[in-house]
Amino acid sequence: AAELEYESVLCVKPDVNVYRIPPRTSNRGYRASDWKLDHPDWTGRLRVTSKGKTAYIKLEDKVSGELFAQAPIDQYPGIAVETVTDSSRYFVIRIQDGTGRSAFIGIGFTDRGDAFDFNVSLQDHFKWVKQETEISKESQEADTRPKLDLGFKEGQTIKLNIGNMTTKKGGAAKPRASGSGGLSLLPPPPGGKIAVPPIPPPSSTAIANHVTPPPVLKSSNTSSADILLDLDAPASASKAPAPATTDLWGDFSTASSAVPNQAPQQSNWVQF
């Protein structure tokens, strides 16, 4: 994992002064007024980088970029970087070489804004480190907790009651009211009645054009006509007068009267 980590630059300041500081004689902290501020021991460029969770303060040459000293920082604020008690532009850092030796030196910025950027870059980096540590700790705790099994066991079923639905999916459709002839009729309005449209009676001329009564036979053939009438209807019906009818088609005798040049129709003819 360490090989896959890359180095990122957090802050670069082109001017920084380095001072050789005297040993601290008390626990009150360092004071920049005890240094020779007008005569810095070295002047160069400061670059703050990070690799993984560790930050590095690198002091480099302005022209060649050669590394003068390096201070690894594991936490901030801490012993690796300390502020002085009498100024916000000066800090004390602990530099280390590759052999494990370390020393404390003082650094200072001419501009107060550069010192502020240097301080904020370190704070932001270790704030991110703290968040990453908390997230990894929570994930490890979640892995160690027993997992809740919400799956169905073999043969286990559940029953759902959705509203007042008692039929299955695709149940029978609602019956529709239908009238004669397969046509659906609307219900009558409240307090009203359904008015049936009257059927107009057919005209006598139309009946005469479609149904023509047979011609009247002469007296010589009366016996054969009577025989035909006896076959169509009983004798009692032939002598009785034709009853009144409410048939929409009317009497053929009425229809025959409208036909010109027709002999009067006998009353014994069968009516429809």
mmCIF file of N, CA and C in Angstrom, residues 113-219:
data_model
loop_
_atom_site.group_PDB
_atom_site.id
_atom_site.type_symbol
_atom_site.label_atom_id
_atom_site.label_comp_id
_atom_site.label_asym_id
_atom_site.label_seq_id
_atom_site.Cartn_x
_atom_site.Cartn_y
_atom_site.Cartn_z
ATOM 1 N N GLY A 113 1.027 36.718 5.474
ATOM 2 C CA GLY A 113 0.120 35.861 4.699
ATOM 3 C C GLY A 113 0.745 34.520 4.353
ATOM 4 N N ASP A 114 2.068 34.499 4.093
ATOM 5 C CA ASP A 114 2.749 33.226 3.821
ATOM 6 C C ASP A 114 2.724 32.322 5.045
ATOM 7 N N ALA A 115 2.895 32.910 6.212
ATOM 8 C CA ALA A 115 2.837 32.109 7.439
ATOM 9 C C ALA A 115 1.429 31.547 7.661
ATOM 10 N N PHE A 116 0.440 32.349 7.320
ATOM 11 C CA PHE A 116 -0.937 31.863 7.464
ATOM 12 C C PHE A 116 -1.209 30.678 6.518
ATOM 13 N N ASP A 117 -0.776 30.766 5.266
ATOM 14 C CA ASP A 117 -0.974 29.668 4.308
ATOM 15 C C ASP A 117 -0.242 28.400 4.752
ATOM 16 N N PHE A 118 0.953 28.571 5.271
ATOM 17 C CA PHE A 118 1.711 27.421 5.760
ATOM 18 C C PHE A 118 0.960 26.720 6.898
ATOM 19 N N ASN A 119 0.402 27.490 7.817
ATOM 20 C CA ASN A 119 -0.315 26.922 8.953
ATOM 21 C C ASN A 119 -1.608 26.222 8.496
ATOM 22 N N VAL A 120 -2.355 26.844 7.580
ATOM 23 C CA VAL A 120 -3.634 26.276 7.122
ATOM 24 C C VAL A 120 -3.420 24.996 6.320
ATOM 25 N N SER A 121 -2.359 24.934 5.524
ATOM 26 C CA SER A 121 -2.109 23.726 4.724
ATOM 27 C C SER A 121 -1.870 22.513 5.623
ATOM 28 N N LEU A 122 -1.157 22.707 6.727
ATOM 29 C CA LEU A 122 -0.948 21.600 7.653
ATOM 30 C C LEU A 122 -2.254 21.227 8.375
ATOM 31 N N GLN A 123 -3.048 22.212 8.761
ATOM 32 C CA GLN A 123 -4.315 21.926 9.447
ATOM 33 C C GLN A 123 -5.283 21.148 8.545
ATOM 34 N N ASP A 124 -5.389 21.547 7.290
ATOM 35 C CA ASP A 124 -6.306 20.855 6.370
ATOM 36 C C ASP A 124 -5.878 19.411 6.138
ATOM 37 N N HIS A 125 -4.577 19.196 6.029
ATOM 38 C CA HIS A 125 -4.110 17.830 5.780
ATOM 39 C C HIS A 125 -4.450 16.909 6.950
ATOM 40 N N PHE A 126 -4.189 17.340 8.149
ATOM 41 C CA PHE A 126 -4.434 16.450 9.296
ATOM 42 C C PHE A 126 -5.918 16.385 9.659
ATOM 43 N N LYS A 127 -6.706 17.348 9.242
ATOM 44 C CA LYS A 127 -8.156 17.212 9.379
ATOM 45 C C LYS A 127 -8.668 16.091 8.461
ATOM 46 N N TRP A 128 -8.116 16.033 7.264
ATOM 47 C CA TRP A 128 -8.469 14.942 6.348
ATOM 48 C C TRP A 128 -8.017 13.590 6.908
ATOM 49 N N VAL A 129 -6.829 13.551 7.502
ATOM 50 C CA VAL A 129 -6.333 12.312 8.109
ATOM 51 C C VAL A 129 -7.271 11.841 9.222
ATOM 52 N N LYS A 130 -7.765 12.765 10.026
ATOM 53 C CA LYS A 130 -8.686 12.407 11.108
ATOM 54 C C LYS A 130 -9.989 11.840 10.563
ATOM 55 N N GLN A 131 -10.518 12.425 9.509
ATOM 56 C CA GLN A 131 -11.750 11.920 8.908
ATOM 57 C C GLN A 131 -11.554 10.524 8.320
ATOM 58 N N GLU A 132 -10.451 10.315 7.644
ATOM 59 C CA GLU A 132 -10.172 8.991 7.079
ATOM 60 C C GLU A 132 -10.037 7.942 8.177
ATOM 61 N N THR A 133 -9.427 8.306 9.292
ATOM 62 C CA THR A 133 -9.282 7.351 10.395
ATOM 63 C C THR A 133 -10.636 6.970 10.972
ATOM 64 N N GLU A 134 -11.525 7.956 11.129
ATOM 65 C CA GLU A 134 -12.854 7.669 11.671
ATOM 66 C C GLU A 134 -13.673 6.805 10.713
ATOM 67 N N ILE A 135 -13.568 7.055 9.437
ATOM 68 C CA ILE A 135 -14.326 6.262 8.456
ATOM 69 C C ILE A 135 -13.843 4.814 8.446
ATOM 70 N N SER A 136 -12.522 4.626 8.476
ATOM 71 C CA SER A 136 -11.994 3.259 8.483
ATOM 72 C C SER A 136 -12.364 2.523 9.767
ATOM 73 N N LYS A 137 -12.403 3.251 10.882
ATOM 74 C CA LYS A 137 -12.788 2.614 12.145
ATOM 75 C C LYS A 137 -14.257 2.188 12.106
ATOM 76 N N GLU A 138 -15.122 3.026 11.552
ATOM 77 C CA GLU A 138 -16.540 2.675 11.457
ATOM 78 C C GLU A 138 -16.761 1.476 10.534
ATOM 79 N N SER A 139 -16.010 1.418 9.454
ATOM 80 C CA SER A 139 -16.164 0.280 8.543
ATOM 81 C C SER A 139 -15.706 -1.024 9.195
ATOM 82 N N GLN A 140 -14.632 -0.960 10.003
ATOM 83 C CA GLN A 140 -14.179 -2.163 10.703
ATOM 84 C C GLN A 140 -15.191 -2.613 11.746
ATOM 85 N N GLU A 141 -15.802 -1.645 12.453
ATOM 86 C CA GLU A 141 -16.830 -2.005 13.419
ATOM 87 C C GLU A 141 -18.058 -2.605 12.741
ATOM 88 N N ALA A 142 -18.397 -2.106 11.563
ATOM 89 C CA ALA A 142 -19.551 -2.652 10.842
ATOM 90 C C ALA A 142 -19.292 -4.077 10.371
ATOM 91 N N ASP A 143 -18.015 -4.373 10.033
ATOM 92 C CA ASP A 143 -17.691 -5.735 9.594
ATOM 93 C C ASP A 143 -17.752 -6.724 10.749
ATOM 94 N N THR A 144 -17.419 -6.272 11.946
ATOM 95 C CA THR A 144 -17.428 -7.187 13.093
ATOM 96 C C THR A 144 -18.825 -7.407 13.668
ATOM 97 N N ARG A 145 -19.771 -6.536 13.378
ATOM 98 C CA ARG A 145 -21.130 -6.716 13.896
ATOM 99 C C ARG A 145 -21.817 -7.884 13.202
ATOM 100 N N PRO A 146 -22.701 -8.582 13.907
ATOM 101 C CA PRO A 146 -23.446 -9.670 13.246
ATOM 102 C C PRO A 146 -24.404 -9.099 12.220
ATOM 103 N N LYS A 147 -24.408 -9.701 11.072
ATOM 104 C CA LYS A 147 -25.256 -9.226 9.989
ATOM 105 C C LYS A 147 -26.688 -9.725 10.182
ATOM 106 N N LEU A 148 -27.620 -8.873 9.896
ATOM 107 C CA LEU A 148 -29.043 -9.193 10.041
ATOM 108 C C LEU A 148 -29.516 -9.927 8.791
ATOM 109 N N ASP A 149 -30.051 -11.135 9.011
ATOM 110 C CA ASP A 149 -30.535 -11.947 7.900
ATOM 111 C C ASP A 149 -32.012 -11.642 7.666
ATOM 112 N N LEU A 150 -32.303 -10.979 6.568
ATOM 113 C CA LEU A 150 -33.684 -10.631 6.222
ATOM 114 C C LEU A 150 -34.245 -11.485 5.100
ATOM 115 N N GLY A 151 -33.558 -12.534 4.729
ATOM 116 C CA GLY A 151 -34.038 -13.390 3.645
ATOM 117 C C GLY A 151 -35.105 -14.365 4.121
ATOM 118 N N PHE A 152 -35.869 -14.892 3.184
ATOM 119 C CA PHE A 152 -36.911 -15.865 3.481
ATOM 120 C C PHE A 152 -36.278 -17.234 3.722
ATOM 121 N N LYS A 153 -36.776 -17.885 4.733
ATOM 122 C CA LYS A 153 -36.341 -19.250 4.966
ATOM 123 C C LYS A 153 -37.063 -20.183 3.998
ATOM 124 N N GLU A 154 -36.593 -21.397 3.935
ATOM 125 C CA GLU A 154 -37.183 -22.356 3.004
ATOM 126 C C GLU A 154 -38.618 -22.682 3.439
ATOM 127 N N GLY A 155 -39.550 -22.486 2.511
ATOM 128 C CA GLY A 155 -40.956 -22.755 2.792
ATOM 129 C C GLY A 155 -41.693 -21.625 3.483
ATOM 130 N N GLN A 156 -41.023 -20.519 3.761
ATOM 131 C CA GLN A 156 -41.672 -19.414 4.459
ATOM 132 C C GLN A 156 -42.411 -18.537 3.459
ATOM 133 N N THR A 157 -43.635 -18.146 3.792
ATOM 134 C CA THR A 157 -44.449 -17.307 2.932
ATOM 135 C C THR A 157 -44.992 -16.139 3.745
ATOM 136 N N ILE A 158 -45.476 -15.125 3.034
ATOM 137 C CA ILE A 158 -46.097 -13.972 3.668
ATOM 138 C C ILE A 158 -47.435 -13.713 2.997
ATOM 139 N N LYS A 159 -48.302 -13.012 3.678
ATOM 140 C CA LYS A 159 -49.633 -12.674 3.184
ATOM 141 C C LYS A 159 -49.806 -11.178 3.237
ATOM 142 N N LEU A 160 -50.264 -10.604 2.122
ATOM 143 C CA LEU A 160 -50.457 -9.172 2.016
ATOM 144 C C LEU A 160 -51.942 -8.859 1.902
ATOM 145 N N ASN A 161 -52.425 -7.910 2.691
ATOM 146 C CA ASN A 161 -53.798 -7.425 2.612
ATOM 147 C C ASN A 161 -53.755 -5.993 2.100
ATOM 148 N N ILE A 162 -54.194 -5.816 0.854
ATOM 149 C CA ILE A 162 -54.151 -4.512 0.212
ATOM 150 C C ILE A 162 -55.574 -3.984 0.123
ATOM 151 N N GLY A 163 -55.953 -3.087 1.004
ATOM 152 C CA GLY A 163 -57.273 -2.461 0.959
ATOM 153 C C GLY A 163 -58.383 -3.486 1.107
ATOM 154 N N ASN A 164 -59.415 -3.354 0.266
ATOM 155 C CA ASN A 164 -60.562 -4.261 0.270
ATOM 156 C C ASN A 164 -60.560 -5.174 -0.941
ATOM 157 N N MET A 165 -59.395 -5.413 -1.521
ATOM 158 C CA MET A 165 -59.322 -6.261 -2.716
ATOM 159 C C MET A 165 -59.476 -7.724 -2.295
ATOM 160 N N THR A 166 -60.554 -8.341 -2.775
ATOM 161 C CA THR A 166 -60.824 -9.746 -2.447
ATOM 162 C C THR A 166 -60.665 -10.648 -3.658
ATOM 163 N N THR A 167 -60.622 -10.074 -4.858
ATOM 164 C CA THR A 167 -60.474 -10.876 -6.063
ATOM 165 C C THR A 167 -59.017 -10.943 -6.456
ATOM 166 N N LYS A 168 -58.683 -11.927 -7.238
ATOM 167 C CA LYS A 168 -57.321 -12.095 -7.705
ATOM 168 C C LYS A 168 -57.081 -11.152 -8.866
ATOM 169 N N LYS A 169 -55.855 -11.131 -9.289
ATOM 170 C CA LYS A 169 -55.488 -10.287 -10.417
ATOM 171 C C LYS A 169 -56.214 -10.769 -11.664
ATOM 172 N N GLY A 170 -56.820 -9.854 -12.396
ATOM 173 C CA GLY A 170 -57.566 -10.224 -13.593
ATOM 174 C C GLY A 170 -58.902 -10.840 -13.263
ATOM 175 N N GLY A 171 -59.587 -10.409 -12.174
ATOM 176 C CA GLY A 171 -60.880 -10.951 -11.767
ATOM 177 C C GLY A 171 -61.970 -10.594 -12.750
ATOM 178 N N ALA A 172 -63.201 -11.044 -12.409
ATOM 179 C CA ALA A 172 -64.329 -10.839 -13.293
ATOM 180 C C ALA A 172 -64.646 -9.362 -13.387
ATOM 181 N N ALA A 173 -65.029 -8.930 -14.576
ATOM 182 C CA ALA A 173 -65.369 -7.538 -14.792
ATOM 183 C C ALA A 173 -66.756 -7.261 -14.256
ATOM 184 N N LYS A 174 -67.056 -5.984 -14.037
ATOM 185 C CA LYS A 174 -68.363 -5.608 -13.534
ATOM 186 C C LYS A 174 -69.425 -5.850 -14.597
ATOM 187 N N PRO A 175 -70.608 -6.371 -14.196
ATOM 188 C CA PRO A 175 -71.670 -6.587 -15.192
ATOM 189 C C PRO A 175 -72.197 -5.261 -15.681
ATOM 190 N N ARG A 176 -72.529 -5.237 -16.974
ATOM 191 C CA ARG A 176 -73.066 -4.039 -17.580
ATOM 192 C C ARG A 176 -74.517 -4.271 -17.951
ATOM 193 N N ALA A 177 -75.344 -3.285 -17.644
ATOM 194 C CA ALA A 177 -76.769 -3.399 -17.978
ATOM 195 C C ALA A 177 -76.944 -3.267 -19.467
ATOM 196 N N SER A 178 -77.710 -4.176 -20.075
ATOM 197 C CA SER A 178 -77.941 -4.172 -21.514
ATOM 198 C C SER A 178 -79.418 -4.298 -21.783
ATOM 199 N N GLY A 179 -79.898 -3.593 -22.766
ATOM 200 C CA GLY A 179 -81.287 -3.656 -23.158
ATOM 201 C C GLY A 179 -81.519 -4.654 -24.266
ATOM 202 N N SER A 180 -82.692 -4.566 -24.897
ATOM 203 C CA SER A 180 -83.026 -5.484 -25.989
ATOM 204 C C SER A 180 -82.149 -5.183 -27.186
ATOM 205 N N GLY A 181 -81.786 -6.227 -27.876
ATOM 206 C CA GLY A 181 -80.931 -6.056 -29.042
ATOM 207 C C GLY A 181 -79.477 -5.894 -28.701
ATOM 208 N N GLY A 182 -79.089 -6.100 -27.446
ATOM 209 C CA GLY A 182 -77.682 -5.984 -27.061
ATOM 210 C C GLY A 182 -77.221 -4.556 -26.877
ATOM 211 N N LEU A 183 -78.138 -3.570 -26.889
ATOM 212 C CA LEU A 183 -77.759 -2.169 -26.707
ATOM 213 C C LEU A 183 -77.897 -1.801 -25.247
ATOM 214 N N SER A 184 -76.907 -1.136 -24.721
ATOM 215 C CA SER A 184 -76.953 -0.728 -23.316
ATOM 216 C C SER A 184 -77.815 0.514 -23.169
ATOM 217 N N LEU A 185 -78.644 0.531 -22.139
ATOM 218 C CA LEU A 185 -79.545 1.647 -21.871
ATOM 219 C C LEU A 185 -79.096 2.367 -20.615
ATOM 220 N N LEU A 186 -79.211 3.681 -20.672
ATOM 221 C CA LEU A 186 -78.876 4.466 -19.487
ATOM 222 C C LEU A 186 -80.020 4.419 -18.493
ATOM 223 N N PRO A 187 -79.779 4.472 -17.226
ATOM 224 C CA PRO A 187 -80.866 4.472 -16.246
ATOM 225 C C PRO A 187 -81.692 5.736 -16.377
ATOM 226 N N PRO A 188 -83.007 5.658 -16.079
ATOM 227 C CA PRO A 188 -83.870 6.837 -16.210
ATOM 228 C C PRO A 188 -83.492 7.876 -15.166
ATOM 229 N N PRO A 189 -83.767 9.131 -15.459
ATOM 230 C CA PRO A 189 -83.479 10.184 -14.468
ATOM 231 C C PRO A 189 -84.374 10.042 -13.259
ATOM 232 N N PRO A 190 -84.007 10.585 -12.143
ATOM 233 C CA PRO A 190 -84.842 10.464 -10.931
ATOM 234 C C PRO A 190 -86.221 11.085 -11.134
ATOM 235 N N GLY A 191 -87.289 10.294 -10.837
ATOM 236 C CA GLY A 191 -88.654 10.779 -10.957
ATOM 237 C C GLY A 191 -89.178 10.838 -12.367
ATOM 238 N N GLY A 192 -88.440 10.342 -13.326
ATOM 239 C CA GLY A 192 -88.900 10.382 -14.716
ATOM 240 C C GLY A 192 -89.237 9.015 -15.251
ATOM 241 N N LYS A 193 -89.761 8.968 -16.432
ATOM 242 C CA LYS A 193 -90.113 7.724 -17.099
ATOM 243 C C LYS A 193 -89.466 7.692 -18.472
ATOM 244 N N ILE A 194 -89.312 6.473 -18.947
ATOM 245 C CA ILE A 194 -88.740 6.299 -20.285
ATOM 246 C C ILE A 194 -89.867 6.386 -21.295
ATOM 247 N N ALA A 195 -89.763 7.312 -22.198
ATOM 248 C CA ALA A 195 -90.793 7.472 -23.239
ATOM 249 C C ALA A 195 -90.387 6.677 -24.454
ATOM 250 N N VAL A 196 -91.270 5.731 -24.848
ATOM 251 C CA VAL A 196 -91.003 4.901 -26.021
ATOM 252 C C VAL A 196 -91.437 5.667 -27.244
ATOM 253 N N PRO A 197 -90.589 5.890 -28.208
ATOM 254 C CA PRO A 197 -90.988 6.649 -29.407
ATOM 255 C C PRO A 197 -92.069 5.889 -30.161
ATOM 256 N N PRO A 198 -93.132 6.586 -30.601
ATOM 257 C CA PRO A 198 -94.211 5.903 -31.359
ATOM 258 C C PRO A 198 -93.733 5.460 -32.714
ATOM 259 N N ILE A 199 -94.299 4.341 -33.154
ATOM 260 C CA ILE A 199 -93.976 3.800 -34.479
ATOM 261 C C ILE A 199 -95.014 4.332 -35.461
ATOM 262 N N PRO A 200 -94.631 5.066 -36.469
ATOM 263 C CA PRO A 200 -95.628 5.603 -37.413
ATOM 264 C C PRO A 200 -96.293 4.471 -38.183
ATOM 265 N N PRO A 201 -97.625 4.553 -38.338
ATOM 266 C CA PRO A 201 -98.333 3.499 -39.114
ATOM 267 C C PRO A 201 -97.953 3.568 -40.578
ATOM 268 N N PRO A 202 -97.855 2.445 -41.198
ATOM 269 C CA PRO A 202 -97.504 2.441 -42.636
ATOM 270 C C PRO A 202 -98.664 2.969 -43.471
ATOM 271 N N SER A 203 -98.341 3.635 -44.489
ATOM 272 C CA SER A 203 -99.371 4.182 -45.387
ATOM 273 C C SER A 203 -100.044 3.074 -46.171
ATOM 274 N N SER A 204 -101.299 3.339 -46.481
ATOM 275 C CA SER A 204 -102.067 2.326 -47.248
ATOM 276 C C SER A 204 -101.525 2.133 -48.637
ATOM 277 N N THR A 205 -100.942 3.219 -49.178
ATOM 278 C CA THR A 205 -100.388 3.093 -50.538
ATOM 279 C C THR A 205 -99.209 2.145 -50.553
ATOM 280 N N ALA A 206 -98.356 2.221 -49.493
ATOM 281 C CA ALA A 206 -97.201 1.318 -49.449
ATOM 282 C C ALA A 206 -97.636 -0.113 -49.301
ATOM 283 N N ILE A 207 -98.729 -0.362 -48.482
ATOM 284 C CA ILE A 207 -99.205 -1.739 -48.331
ATOM 285 C C ILE A 207 -99.759 -2.243 -49.639
ATOM 286 N N ALA A 208 -100.481 -1.344 -50.346
ATOM 287 C CA ALA A 208 -101.075 -1.781 -51.602
ATOM 288 C C ALA A 208 -100.024 -2.109 -52.629
ATOM 289 N N ASN A 209 -98.876 -1.419 -52.553
ATOM 290 C CA ASN A 209 -97.846 -1.694 -53.538
ATOM 291 C C ASN A 209 -97.129 -3.000 -53.271
ATOM 292 N N HIS A 210 -97.153 -3.480 -52.016
ATOM 293 C CA HIS A 210 -96.441 -4.702 -51.693
ATOM 294 C C HIS A 210 -97.357 -5.903 -51.627
ATOM 295 N N VAL A 211 -98.600 -5.779 -51.180
ATOM 296 C CA VAL A 211 -99.520 -6.913 -51.049
ATOM 297 C C VAL A 211 -100.770 -6.606 -51.877
ATOM 298 N N THR A 212 -101.019 -7.423 -52.806
ATOM 299 C CA THR A 212 -102.192 -7.255 -53.697
ATOM 300 C C THR A 212 -103.144 -8.418 -53.475
ATOM 301 N N PRO A 213 -104.387 -8.122 -53.123
ATOM 302 C CA PRO A 213 -105.357 -9.229 -52.917
ATOM 303 C C PRO A 213 -105.672 -9.945 -54.223
ATOM 304 N N PRO A 214 -106.057 -11.166 -54.161
ATOM 305 C CA PRO A 214 -106.383 -11.921 -55.395
ATOM 306 C C PRO A 214 -107.657 -11.367 -56.027
ATOM 307 N N PRO A 215 -107.775 -11.483 -57.313
ATOM 308 C CA PRO A 215 -109.003 -10.992 -57.994
ATOM 309 C C PRO A 215 -110.224 -11.811 -57.590
ATOM 310 N N VAL A 216 -111.383 -11.143 -57.685
ATOM 311 C CA VAL A 216 -112.661 -11.772 -57.334
ATOM 312 C C VAL A 216 -113.114 -12.660 -58.480
ATOM 313 N N LEU A 217 -113.480 -13.859 -58.164
ATOM 314 C CA LEU A 217 -113.923 -14.813 -59.179
ATOM 315 C C LEU A 217 -115.367 -14.532 -59.590
ATOM 316 N N LYS A 218 -115.677 -14.917 -60.796
ATOM 317 C CA LYS A 218 -117.039 -14.741 -61.307
ATOM 318 C C LYS A 218 -117.978 -15.777 -60.698
ATOM 319 N N SER A 219 -119.266 -15.575 -60.977
ATOM 320 C CA SER A 219 -120.284 -16.444 -60.379
ATOM 321 C C SER A 219 -120.187 -17.876 -60.819
#
